[in-house]
Amino acid sequence: MARKNIEMDPATKQFNEGLEFINRHPMFAPLASHAQFVRKEGNLCPDQGWAVVTKNGQIHIHPKKRATSQEWIYILAHCLLHLGFGHFQEKERQDLWNTACDSFVAKFLWDMKLGKPPAEMDSGIDYSVKSEEELYRIFLENGVPSGLTILGTAGQGYSDMHLRSPQSHWDRKVDWPDCFGKGLAMAVSSAVKVTAGYEAFLGAEKEALTQAQKAKNWFMNSYPLLGALAADFKIIEDPLLCQRLSISIAAVDVEMKEIYMNPAAGLDEQENRFVMAHEILHVGLRHHARAEGRDPYLWNVACDYVINHWLMEMGLGAFPRVGGLFDPELKGLSAETIYDRIVTDIRLYRKLATFRGVGLGDIMEPQTPDWWNRKDGASLDEFYRSALSQGLVYHEEQNRGLLPAGLVEEIKALAQPPIAWDVELAKWFDHYFSPIEKIRTYARVSRRQSSTPDIPRPRWIPNAGDEEGRTFGVVLDTSGSMDSKLLAKALGAIASYSISRDVPLVRVLFCDAAVYDQGYMAPEDIADRVAVKGRGGTVIQPAIDLLETAEDFPRKGPLLIITDGYCDRLTIRREHAYILPKGQHLPFVPRGKVFRI
């Protein structure tokens, strides 16, 4: 037979709410934890009273009195303050001493605005005394004013302090004033935290800040380098969501402006600062957009090593005890250099764990792969760069601490406007094809000057033989997925720069599923209409092998590969570069210079 639910009577419910508040209040919690609350028939409380307190810390409450929770808060606090203030002293006039102590406690609670006194105990308190002793001497000399005889919790005519406790197993030797002193210290500390927003006001519905939210507030208030970026991101602390997304500690979603912090990781505030700074730096340093064809996870691992080294040097927070990537041997290396080392042993580094987990990058992949090509994506990128640059300026102006030189260098580099792809391509030509030295010769004289027609003038011509070997190979992806506009722009730029750098001939190969060798072509012919062959599948490796083994192609001639990125793994043994559409990546290919149209 099922048991019926027994509803709590309203009087008991109100008392329990008041007692729970006292137990949670920082000032009264140490006193309440050592006291015993007795609310049963036959206790020491008089019939007309509310409660009395004994010397050993027992508080006897009337079992049938009805009061609101605020009134019970006032009554219980009154009794506990008798213990905390050390009022249990034997005096010549014990009744006057009890009244003096009641008056002093009532004034204290009135100033605290704690609880609400019952109607029969509510009396105007318009005096100011330094101590109970002074008030006791006044009562001895002048008597007790009528309005102060109703301030005790035992009722008028009764004492609410019992010096002699009844015989009971409850007999503790407690330093009550010391407990009250600890409570006062806790109350002051709690008041500061409530004012700062780190802790909820007692009894309020507002939730206290979590460790991650405290870390975010610290960045906004005390660390200008990352404060602007931290303010723009939303902190998500949902353990179920983190479990569904396989986030063991933290991750960042650049597109959604969200940082996921898994509360199940159990990080303290200092560890939260470290992890949050780590995720913010991923965004500020544009690691999501700088992969440029690299494997996303391995690139994430390389960036993690760099960021964690910087954060350790800066002394920002504490390295999490639950995980993270740190290797002293990689100190001072760039993310690109570390990535090049990682790809030589992919099996080992595939087993490493970022803050998201093993084999997963803590930079969340965007829901729309080409989101940064849209207008809002471009504005986000500009915001991240400007926020980090301004933060660096504020950080240095306010002398907030030393920063690693590598981090400062990267932030300043991000502040510079991006270089156009054709300008970068021109620099590539300058690197491989420096201007040909010119000499003066009389073999082919220049025009004579009108003022001295009898004097021949030498002409400046390129030094004979310097043009030999000034060539390079162009591998053109002519598969069906290749954009014709990309081909036109790339070939036009190649022809223009080849002519200006005195490149006489260019070796051109078309390739889709097969290789079509066009042989050497003059730059002027490349700029003209070219009959592109192919438009089938994409196989680039045979074209590269042909150029590298061709006897009529210079051994040090560089390669320029024009593709849309949809190709297999490549093996290239000479200097090379790629021309790619924006937003496309080259999976599993050797690292080379990339120009994005």
PDB file of C-alpha atoms in Angstrom, residues 14 17 86 89 109 138 153 262 268-269 274 300 470 498 500 510 541 549 596:
ATOM      1  CA  GLN A  14       8.032  29.215   7.354  1.00  0.00           C
ATOM      2  CA  GLU A  17      12.805  28.753   5.350  1.00  0.00           C
ATOM      3  CA  GLY A  86      29.588  36.744  24.593  1.00  0.00           C
ATOM      4  CA  GLN A  89      27.953  36.650  31.930  1.00  0.00           C
ATOM      5  CA  LEU A 109      19.799  43.915  13.642  1.00  0.00           C
ATOM      6  CA  ILE A 138      22.757  53.457  32.445  1.00  0.00           C
ATOM      7  CA  THR A 153      12.603  36.852  22.226  1.00  0.00           C
ATOM      8  CA  ASN A 262      33.085  22.250 -20.465  1.00  0.00           C
ATOM      9  CA  ASP A 268      39.676  26.649 -11.477  1.00  0.00           C
ATOM     10  CA  GLU A 269      39.671  30.382 -12.290  1.00  0.00           C
ATOM     11  CA  PHE A 274      44.714  30.184 -19.553  1.00  0.00           C
ATOM     12  CA  ASN A 300      45.579  23.225 -35.001  1.00  0.00           C
ATOM     13  CA  ARG A 470      65.728  32.225 -67.221  1.00  0.00           C
ATOM     14  CA  SER A 498      57.530  37.277 -67.585  1.00  0.00           C
ATOM     15  CA  SER A 500      58.849  42.655 -67.583  1.00  0.00           C
ATOM     16  CA  PHE A 510      48.151  21.334 -69.427  1.00  0.00           C
ATOM     17  CA  GLN A 541      51.578  14.589 -60.481  1.00  0.00           C
ATOM     18  CA  THR A 549      62.908  14.694 -65.435  1.00  0.00           C
ATOM     19  CA  ARG A 596      44.992  33.439 -53.854  1.00  0.00           C
TER      20      ARG A 596
END
